[in-house]
Amino acid sequence: MVDNSKHPANKSGNTDASPRLVTIRLPVWWTMGGLIAGLLVGMITAETDLGAMLATITEPVGTLWLRALQMTIIPLVAALLVMGISQLAKAASAGSTARRMLLLVFVILVLGGIASVVLMPLLLEVFPIPASAGAFLSDSAGEAQPVPEIAEFLKSLIAPNLFAAASETAMLPLTIFFALLALALQRIPESQRATLLAFFHALANAMLVIIGWVLWLAPAGVFALAVGVAARAGGGAFLALGHYIAVVSAMGAVILLAAYVIGIGLARIGPGRFFTALLPAQAVAISTQSSLASLPAMLDSAKRLDIREEVAEFVLPLAVAIFRATSPAMNLAVAVYVAYLAGVELTPTALIAAVAVAFVISIGSVSLPGSISFVISIGPIALAMGVPIEPLAILVAVEMLPDIMRTLANVTMNVAVACAVDRSAGARD
């Protein structure tokens, strides 16, 4: 389950600044199997004595598993934020090429988040969430937290007591604090910075081991939750999951389209040439669902597009290590979906908080497996929006399907960014 070897991203190009985190192999297909089995059992036993007996067993099991997922969110997010932002600061000092790339990455992540909070509600108005999806929220679901109005929102950005903020899962002030801490580390002596980074590195690894244990129990936990969902929704649960996969993947398609706009419009590469050169890398992305595994194919696509070798060999490995273009857009799409599901009003302050947290959290979760980054990335966004996170425990079981779109769009955007940086560097020269 856990491998203490160096993180794979460190083996490619100029990414030896990447944090070395434990590698966790998760039972993805078993989790999907637990979901399907739970839905089928719940449908078959609904409104029977056997169903009532199963409910008394599975409800506490599912709740315990969900709480086990939640307990690691704050410490792991804190550790990953400090390490991720420190890594970005180090990358920014690598030269003008790195700074141009990071500026473009910043713009893409922010605009992706904004696009999601604008387009996702429109998409859900055109294609409403099936009524059966309400079963994802059990009777014991936590209440949505109210989001303050603008004046209270501004005052809430700074927490006078971090422990109180953590106990209240106030993610936005916690995110701001740990982002500032990461920046402050760049201004203290190297020996002190190394000590603190080693602490957060160890904290992240310990939390990853714990969440790895929890996610190895995902087939049982998801099964227990799915039994209750199917008992409430019947066969409509499958329809609801299909609707969720389609609309969330649509936000990934927006980022994919943006990658073509950058490659063709900003980098001024012919549409046919750009499309053709990307096909091998995209095929690897779809088959492996791994940006890292797609790196050799991305370098080959860069060569086909005549990107200078020194730019491609710097930008693409760095992009794999620190950049996941779809994170804000697709993570916000999930949070907005759950907000609509729970009937939470999406106020301007809630959306501002969501975009801010989504942007910062995306920096710290790049190197994590999909199932872990799903919980760690979307949980803080939902909490910042005042949205219950209970449905995430079910939705994580089908994340492998939207993850195909995530990887496809990420790989395409990485090459598009390399093209744009190369053209910018060439024009500057």
Short mmCIF file of C-alpha atoms in Angstrom, two decimals:
data_model
loop_
_atom_site.label_atom_id
_atom_site.label_comp_id
_atom_site.label_asym_id
_atom_site.label_seq_id
_atom_site.Cartn_x
_atom_site.Cartn_y
_atom_site.Cartn_z
CA MET A 1 0.00 0.00 0.00
CA VAL A 2 2.68 2.50 0.97
CA ASP A 3 6.04 2.95 -0.75
CA ASN A 4 8.60 5.25 0.86
CA SER A 5 10.62 5.72 -2.32
CA LYS A 6 11.20 9.13 -3.84
CA HIS A 7 8.17 10.65 -5.49
CA PRO A 8 8.26 9.78 -9.23
CA ALA A 9 8.13 13.39 -10.31
CA ASN A 10 11.63 13.80 -8.97
CA LYS A 11 12.97 11.44 -11.59
CA SER A 12 12.14 13.65 -14.55
CA GLY A 13 13.78 16.81 -15.78
CA ASN A 14 14.24 19.73 -13.44
CA THR A 15 11.76 18.69 -10.79
CA ASP A 16 14.14 17.58 -8.07
CA ALA A 17 12.64 20.35 -5.91
CA SER A 18 9.45 18.30 -5.67
CA PRO A 19 8.54 17.12 -2.17
CA ARG A 20 9.10 13.41 -1.66
CA LEU A 21 5.84 11.95 -0.43
CA VAL A 22 4.95 8.36 0.27
CA THR A 23 3.33 6.60 -2.66
CA ILE A 24 -0.06 5.07 -1.94
CA ARG A 25 -1.67 2.45 -4.15
CA LEU A 26 -5.41 2.40 -3.76
CA PRO A 27 -8.09 -0.25 -4.58
CA VAL A 28 -9.90 1.93 -7.12
CA TRP A 29 -11.80 -0.84 -8.90
CA TRP A 30 -12.72 -2.48 -5.59
CA THR A 31 -14.18 0.84 -4.45
CA MET A 32 -16.28 1.04 -7.60
CA GLY A 33 -17.34 -2.55 -6.96
CA GLY A 34 -18.33 -1.66 -3.39
CA LEU A 35 -20.47 1.19 -4.71
CA ILE A 36 -22.27 -0.96 -7.27
CA ALA A 37 -22.78 -3.82 -4.81
CA GLY A 38 -24.12 -1.44 -2.17
CA LEU A 39 -26.55 0.15 -4.59
CA LEU A 40 -27.82 -3.24 -5.76
CA VAL A 41 -28.21 -4.58 -2.21
CA GLY A 42 -30.00 -1.42 -1.12
CA MET A 43 -32.41 -1.60 -4.06
CA ILE A 44 -33.19 -5.28 -3.49
CA THR A 45 -33.72 -5.04 0.25
CA ALA A 46 -35.49 -1.67 0.34
CA GLU A 47 -38.62 -1.65 2.53
CA THR A 48 -37.97 -5.17 3.82
CA ASP A 49 -37.04 -6.48 7.28
CA LEU A 50 -33.63 -7.44 5.90
CA GLY A 51 -33.19 -3.90 4.62
CA ALA A 52 -34.03 -2.46 8.03
CA MET A 53 -31.53 -4.80 9.68
CA LEU A 54 -28.85 -3.86 7.13
CA ALA A 55 -29.51 -0.16 7.74
CA THR A 56 -28.80 -0.52 11.45
CA ILE A 57 -25.44 -2.09 10.59
CA THR A 58 -24.33 -0.08 7.57
CA GLU A 59 -25.34 3.41 8.74
CA PRO A 60 -22.80 3.63 11.61
CA VAL A 61 -20.13 1.89 9.50
CA GLY A 62 -20.54 4.45 6.71
CA THR A 63 -20.57 7.35 9.17
CA LEU A 64 -17.38 6.16 10.88
CA TRP A 65 -15.62 5.79 7.53
CA LEU A 66 -16.70 9.29 6.46
CA ARG A 67 -15.44 10.79 9.72
CA ALA A 68 -12.14 8.98 9.29
CA LEU A 69 -11.78 10.69 5.91
CA GLN A 70 -12.59 14.09 7.40
CA MET A 71 -10.13 13.90 10.29
CA THR A 72 -7.06 14.08 8.03
CA ILE A 73 -8.17 17.03 5.90
CA ILE A 74 -6.86 19.98 7.94
CA PRO A 75 -3.40 18.64 8.87
CA LEU A 76 -2.76 17.25 5.39
CA VAL A 77 -3.93 20.42 3.65
CA ALA A 78 -1.71 22.50 5.95
CA ALA A 79 1.37 20.39 5.23
CA LEU A 80 0.80 20.22 1.47
CA LEU A 81 0.16 23.96 1.23
CA VAL A 82 3.40 24.85 2.98
CA MET A 83 5.40 22.45 0.83
CA GLY A 84 3.62 23.35 -2.42
CA ILE A 85 3.97 27.12 -2.04
CA SER A 86 7.60 26.74 -0.96
CA GLN A 87 8.19 24.72 -4.11
CA LEU A 88 6.54 27.42 -6.23
CA ALA A 89 8.69 30.11 -4.64
CA LYS A 90 11.80 28.07 -5.42
CA ALA A 91 10.65 27.54 -9.01
CA ALA A 92 10.03 31.28 -9.44
CA SER A 93 13.69 31.95 -8.66
CA ALA A 94 14.84 29.63 -11.46
CA GLY A 95 14.80 32.37 -14.13
CA SER A 96 12.63 34.30 -16.55
CA THR A 97 11.27 31.18 -18.27
CA ALA A 98 9.97 29.86 -14.94
CA ARG A 99 8.41 33.20 -14.07
CA ARG A 100 6.62 33.44 -17.42
CA MET A 101 5.34 29.92 -16.96
CA LEU A 102 4.14 30.56 -13.39
CA LEU A 103 2.34 33.74 -14.46
CA LEU A 104 0.50 31.81 -17.15
CA VAL A 105 -0.29 29.00 -14.70
CA PHE A 106 -1.68 31.55 -12.21
CA VAL A 107 -3.98 33.06 -14.86
CA ILE A 108 -5.19 29.65 -16.07
CA LEU A 109 -6.02 28.41 -12.56
CA VAL A 110 -7.88 31.58 -11.55
CA LEU A 111 -9.84 31.85 -14.81
CA GLY A 112 -10.66 28.14 -14.64
CA GLY A 113 -12.15 28.61 -11.18
CA ILE A 114 -14.14 31.66 -12.24
CA ALA A 115 -15.40 29.87 -15.36
CA SER A 116 -16.61 26.98 -13.24
CA VAL A 117 -18.63 29.06 -10.76
CA VAL A 118 -20.20 30.93 -13.69
CA LEU A 119 -20.87 28.02 -16.06
CA MET A 120 -21.72 25.22 -13.63
CA PRO A 121 -24.91 26.87 -12.28
CA LEU A 122 -26.00 27.58 -15.88
CA LEU A 123 -25.36 23.96 -16.82
CA LEU A 124 -27.39 22.73 -13.84
CA GLU A 125 -30.25 25.01 -14.83
CA VAL A 126 -30.31 23.46 -18.32
CA PHE A 127 -29.71 19.90 -17.06
CA PRO A 128 -31.19 19.81 -13.52
CA ILE A 129 -29.95 17.35 -10.94
CA PRO A 130 -32.25 14.28 -10.85
CA ALA A 131 -34.49 14.18 -7.79
CA SER A 132 -33.01 10.80 -6.88
CA ALA A 133 -29.64 12.45 -6.24
CA GLY A 134 -31.08 13.81 -3.00
CA ALA A 135 -30.44 10.35 -1.57
CA PHE A 136 -26.72 11.20 -1.45
CA LEU A 137 -27.63 13.30 1.60
CA SER A 138 -28.66 10.97 4.42
CA ASP A 139 -30.87 11.95 7.32
CA SER A 140 -27.73 12.23 9.46
CA ALA A 141 -25.91 14.56 7.06
CA GLY A 142 -24.22 17.52 8.66
CA GLU A 143 -26.00 20.82 8.36
CA ALA A 144 -24.66 23.30 5.82
CA GLN A 145 -22.84 26.14 7.51
CA PRO A 146 -24.08 29.67 6.77
CA VAL A 147 -21.73 31.86 4.72
CA PRO A 148 -21.39 35.40 6.15
CA GLU A 149 -22.23 38.57 4.27
CA ILE A 150 -19.44 40.67 2.80
CA ALA A 151 -18.45 42.61 5.94
CA GLU A 152 -18.38 39.51 8.13
CA PHE A 153 -16.68 37.61 5.32
CA LEU A 154 -13.81 40.11 5.19
CA LYS A 155 -13.36 39.94 8.96
CA SER A 156 -13.40 36.15 8.85
CA LEU A 157 -10.35 36.04 6.55
CA ILE A 158 -8.06 36.29 9.58
CA ALA A 159 -8.56 33.88 12.47
CA PRO A 160 -7.47 35.21 15.88
CA ASN A 161 -7.31 31.63 17.15
CA LEU A 162 -6.12 28.96 14.71
CA PHE A 163 -7.20 26.11 16.96
CA ALA A 164 -10.72 27.52 17.16
CA ALA A 165 -10.75 27.93 13.37
CA ALA A 166 -9.64 24.32 12.97
CA SER A 167 -12.31 23.07 15.38
CA GLU A 168 -14.92 24.96 13.35
CA THR A 169 -13.36 23.75 10.03
CA ALA A 170 -13.07 27.39 8.90
CA MET A 171 -10.98 26.56 5.85
CA LEU A 172 -10.48 30.01 4.32
CA PRO A 173 -8.64 31.63 7.27
CA LEU A 174 -6.65 28.42 7.77
CA THR A 175 -5.68 28.38 4.10
CA ILE A 176 -4.60 32.02 4.26
CA PHE A 177 -2.51 31.41 7.37
CA PHE A 178 -0.63 28.43 5.98
CA ALA A 179 -0.08 30.20 2.65
CA LEU A 180 1.43 33.15 4.53
CA LEU A 181 3.51 30.77 6.61
CA ALA A 182 4.91 29.17 3.45
CA LEU A 183 5.86 32.61 2.10
CA ALA A 184 7.40 33.59 5.43
CA LEU A 185 9.61 30.51 5.32
CA GLN A 186 11.36 31.98 2.29
CA ARG A 187 12.57 34.91 4.43
CA ILE A 188 14.14 33.02 7.32
CA PRO A 189 17.61 31.37 7.51
CA GLU A 190 18.06 28.24 5.41
CA SER A 191 18.64 25.96 8.41
CA GLN A 192 15.40 27.08 10.08
CA ARG A 193 13.47 26.80 6.82
CA ALA A 194 14.78 23.27 6.30
CA THR A 195 13.70 22.28 9.81
CA LEU A 196 10.14 23.51 9.36
CA LEU A 197 9.83 22.03 5.86
CA ALA A 198 11.06 18.70 7.21
CA PHE A 199 8.34 18.87 9.89
CA PHE A 200 5.58 19.55 7.36
CA HIS A 201 7.02 16.90 5.05
CA ALA A 202 6.86 14.34 7.87
CA LEU A 203 3.34 15.51 8.81
CA ALA A 204 2.15 15.11 5.21
CA ASN A 205 3.63 11.62 4.97
CA ALA A 206 2.05 10.55 8.26
CA MET A 207 -1.36 11.88 7.17
CA LEU A 208 -0.99 10.17 3.78
CA VAL A 209 -0.32 6.86 5.53
CA ILE A 210 -3.47 7.32 7.65
CA ILE A 211 -5.65 8.34 4.73
CA GLY A 212 -4.18 5.43 2.79
CA TRP A 213 -5.41 3.09 5.50
CA VAL A 214 -8.82 4.76 5.43
CA LEU A 215 -9.11 4.56 1.66
CA TRP A 216 -8.11 0.90 1.71
CA LEU A 217 -11.35 0.44 3.64
CA ALA A 218 -13.19 2.42 0.96
CA PRO A 219 -14.92 -0.64 -0.59
CA ALA A 220 -16.54 -1.41 2.78
CA GLY A 221 -17.23 2.24 3.63
CA VAL A 222 -18.70 3.07 0.23
CA PHE A 223 -20.74 -0.14 0.28
CA ALA A 224 -22.22 0.85 3.65
CA LEU A 225 -23.11 4.35 2.43
CA ALA A 226 -24.43 3.09 -0.91
CA VAL A 227 -26.88 0.70 0.77
CA GLY A 228 -28.60 3.67 2.40
CA VAL A 229 -28.50 5.72 -0.81
CA ALA A 230 -30.16 2.96 -2.85
CA ALA A 231 -32.74 2.32 -0.14
CA ARG A 232 -33.79 5.98 -0.45
CA ALA A 233 -33.38 6.44 -4.23
CA GLY A 234 -33.80 2.99 -5.74
CA GLY A 235 -32.55 2.63 -9.32
CA GLY A 236 -32.46 6.42 -9.65
CA ALA A 237 -29.12 6.39 -7.84
CA PHE A 238 -27.42 5.12 -11.01
CA LEU A 239 -29.06 7.90 -13.04
CA ALA A 240 -27.93 10.48 -10.49
CA LEU A 241 -24.32 9.26 -10.61
CA GLY A 242 -24.35 9.33 -14.42
CA HIS A 243 -25.65 12.92 -14.37
CA TYR A 244 -22.94 13.93 -11.90
CA ILE A 245 -20.15 12.37 -14.00
CA ALA A 246 -21.40 14.09 -17.16
CA VAL A 247 -21.75 17.64 -15.81
CA VAL A 248 -18.49 17.60 -13.82
CA SER A 249 -16.61 16.22 -16.83
CA ALA A 250 -18.09 19.07 -18.88
CA MET A 251 -16.08 21.54 -16.79
CA GLY A 252 -12.96 19.55 -17.65
CA ALA A 253 -13.92 19.85 -21.31
CA VAL A 254 -13.93 23.64 -20.87
CA ILE A 255 -10.28 23.49 -19.74
CA LEU A 256 -9.48 21.16 -22.64
CA LEU A 257 -10.97 23.71 -25.04
CA ALA A 258 -8.98 26.49 -23.32
CA ALA A 259 -5.80 24.49 -23.93
CA TYR A 260 -6.51 24.51 -27.66
CA VAL A 261 -7.19 28.25 -27.51
CA ILE A 262 -3.80 28.82 -25.85
CA GLY A 263 -1.92 26.51 -28.20
CA ILE A 264 -3.56 27.78 -31.38
CA GLY A 265 -4.30 31.39 -30.46
CA LEU A 266 -1.62 32.42 -27.98
CA ALA A 267 1.22 30.25 -29.30
CA ARG A 268 0.02 30.70 -32.91
CA ILE A 269 0.31 27.08 -33.97
CA GLY A 270 -1.85 25.82 -36.81
CA PRO A 271 -4.97 23.98 -35.59
CA GLY A 272 -4.30 20.82 -37.58
CA ARG A 273 -0.67 20.68 -36.53
CA PHE A 274 -1.44 21.26 -32.85
CA PHE A 275 -4.26 18.72 -32.83
CA THR A 276 -2.19 16.04 -34.57
CA ALA A 277 0.92 16.56 -32.43
CA LEU A 278 -1.11 16.13 -29.22
CA LEU A 279 -2.77 12.84 -30.17
CA PRO A 280 -0.02 10.48 -28.88
CA ALA A 281 0.20 12.26 -25.51
CA GLN A 282 -3.58 12.34 -25.20
CA ALA A 283 -3.80 8.61 -25.95
CA VAL A 284 -1.35 7.87 -23.14
CA ALA A 285 -3.26 10.24 -20.82
CA ILE A 286 -6.56 8.45 -21.44
CA SER A 287 -5.08 4.97 -21.05
CA THR A 288 -3.00 5.67 -17.93
CA GLN A 289 -4.92 8.53 -16.24
CA SER A 290 -1.50 9.83 -15.18
CA SER A 291 0.18 13.08 -16.21
CA LEU A 292 3.50 11.69 -15.02
CA ALA A 293 3.19 8.60 -17.20
CA SER A 294 2.31 10.90 -20.10
CA LEU A 295 5.47 13.01 -19.68
CA PRO A 296 7.59 11.16 -22.31
CA ALA A 297 4.73 11.47 -24.81
CA MET A 298 4.35 15.17 -23.96
CA LEU A 299 8.05 15.72 -24.66
CA ASP A 300 7.59 13.95 -27.99
CA SER A 301 4.62 16.20 -28.81
CA ALA A 302 6.76 19.24 -27.93
CA LYS A 303 9.41 18.06 -30.38
CA ARG A 304 6.77 17.68 -33.11
CA LEU A 305 5.70 21.26 -32.41
CA ASP A 306 9.31 22.52 -32.65
CA ILE A 307 9.38 23.75 -29.06
CA ARG A 308 12.97 24.42 -28.10
CA GLU A 309 14.42 21.49 -26.23
CA GLU A 310 15.63 23.54 -23.26
CA VAL A 311 12.14 25.03 -22.82
CA ALA A 312 10.28 21.72 -23.18
CA GLU A 313 12.61 19.87 -20.80
CA PHE A 314 12.16 22.57 -18.18
CA VAL A 315 8.47 23.50 -18.52
CA LEU A 316 6.86 20.08 -18.98
CA PRO A 317 8.43 18.26 -15.98
CA LEU A 318 7.80 21.35 -13.85
CA ALA A 319 4.18 21.44 -15.02
CA VAL A 320 3.74 17.79 -14.06
CA ALA A 321 5.17 18.57 -10.60
CA ILE A 322 3.26 21.76 -9.72
CA PHE A 323 0.39 22.32 -12.17
CA ARG A 324 -2.97 20.61 -12.54
CA ALA A 325 -4.99 22.84 -14.84
CA THR A 326 -8.36 21.23 -14.21
CA SER A 327 -8.19 21.32 -10.41
CA PRO A 328 -10.00 24.61 -9.64
CA ALA A 329 -12.58 24.17 -12.42
CA MET A 330 -13.53 20.54 -11.76
CA ASN A 331 -13.17 20.71 -7.97
CA LEU A 332 -15.43 23.75 -7.86
CA ALA A 333 -17.84 21.95 -10.18
CA VAL A 334 -18.16 19.15 -7.62
CA ALA A 335 -18.67 21.64 -4.78
CA VAL A 336 -21.30 23.59 -6.74
CA TYR A 337 -23.05 20.32 -7.60
CA VAL A 338 -23.25 19.37 -3.93
CA ALA A 339 -24.41 22.91 -3.07
CA TYR A 340 -27.33 22.56 -5.49
CA LEU A 341 -27.98 19.08 -4.12
CA ALA A 342 -28.15 20.37 -0.54
CA GLY A 343 -30.10 23.52 -1.43
CA VAL A 344 -27.27 25.83 -0.31
CA GLU A 345 -27.56 29.37 -1.63
CA LEU A 346 -24.45 30.34 -3.63
CA THR A 347 -23.91 33.91 -2.47
CA PRO A 348 -21.13 36.10 -3.93
CA THR A 349 -19.11 35.70 -0.72
CA ALA A 350 -19.45 31.92 -0.89
CA LEU A 351 -18.22 31.88 -4.48
CA ILE A 352 -15.32 34.24 -3.74
CA ALA A 353 -14.27 32.02 -0.84
CA ALA A 354 -14.62 28.93 -3.02
CA VAL A 355 -12.48 30.28 -5.87
CA ALA A 356 -9.80 31.49 -3.45
CA VAL A 357 -9.57 28.17 -1.63
CA ALA A 358 -9.72 26.17 -4.87
CA PHE A 359 -6.79 28.13 -6.31
CA VAL A 360 -4.57 27.79 -3.25
CA ILE A 361 -5.47 24.15 -2.56
CA SER A 362 -4.68 23.20 -6.18
CA ILE A 363 -1.04 24.09 -5.52
CA GLY A 364 -0.67 21.58 -2.72
CA SER A 365 -2.50 18.55 -4.13
CA VAL A 366 -0.83 18.11 -7.52
CA SER A 367 1.33 15.11 -6.62
CA LEU A 368 -1.44 13.10 -4.95
CA PRO A 369 -3.39 10.16 -6.39
CA GLY A 370 -6.83 11.05 -7.70
CA SER A 371 -8.83 9.52 -4.83
CA ILE A 372 -6.79 11.35 -2.19
CA SER A 373 -6.70 14.68 -4.02
CA PHE A 374 -10.48 14.42 -4.51
CA VAL A 375 -11.11 14.40 -0.77
CA ILE A 376 -8.29 16.77 0.21
CA SER A 377 -9.04 19.32 -2.54
CA ILE A 378 -12.83 19.39 -2.59
CA GLY A 379 -13.42 19.01 1.15
CA PRO A 380 -11.89 22.43 2.00
CA ILE A 381 -13.75 24.09 -0.89
CA ALA A 382 -17.08 22.68 0.26
CA LEU A 383 -16.40 23.71 3.85
CA ALA A 384 -15.47 27.24 2.75
CA MET A 385 -18.78 27.45 0.84
CA GLY A 386 -20.83 26.15 3.76
CA VAL A 387 -21.64 22.95 1.85
CA PRO A 388 -21.96 19.52 3.57
CA ILE A 389 -19.19 17.14 2.54
CA GLU A 390 -21.02 13.87 3.18
CA PRO A 391 -21.81 13.22 -0.54
CA LEU A 392 -18.07 13.26 -1.33
CA ALA A 393 -17.73 9.85 0.31
CA ILE A 394 -20.02 8.38 -2.36
CA LEU A 395 -18.76 10.49 -5.27
CA VAL A 396 -15.12 9.52 -4.63
CA ALA A 397 -16.06 5.99 -5.76
CA VAL A 398 -16.77 7.22 -9.32
CA GLU A 399 -13.92 9.76 -9.48
CA MET A 400 -11.96 7.43 -11.77
CA LEU A 401 -14.38 8.34 -14.60
CA PRO A 402 -14.16 12.16 -14.43
CA ASP A 403 -10.44 11.62 -13.80
CA ILE A 404 -10.07 10.55 -17.44
CA MET A 405 -11.17 14.04 -18.49
CA ARG A 406 -8.96 15.61 -15.82
CA THR A 407 -5.85 13.87 -17.13
CA LEU A 408 -6.68 14.49 -20.78
CA ALA A 409 -7.19 18.21 -20.22
CA ASN A 410 -4.16 18.51 -17.92
CA VAL A 411 -1.81 16.88 -20.42
CA THR A 412 -3.14 19.00 -23.28
CA MET A 413 -2.82 22.19 -21.23
CA ASN A 414 0.73 21.32 -20.16
CA VAL A 415 1.84 21.13 -23.79
CA ALA A 416 -0.11 24.29 -24.65
CA VAL A 417 1.62 26.17 -21.81
CA ALA A 418 5.01 24.93 -23.04
CA CYS A 419 4.15 26.24 -26.53
CA ALA A 420 3.09 29.63 -25.17
CA VAL A 421 6.18 29.96 -22.94
CA ASP A 422 8.45 28.98 -25.82
CA ARG A 423 6.87 31.56 -28.12
CA SER A 424 7.07 34.22 -25.41
CA ALA A 425 10.74 33.41 -24.77
CA GLY A 426 11.46 33.46 -28.50
CA ALA A 427 9.78 36.81 -28.99
CA ARG A 428 11.72 38.20 -26.01
CA ASP A 429 14.99 36.92 -27.47
#
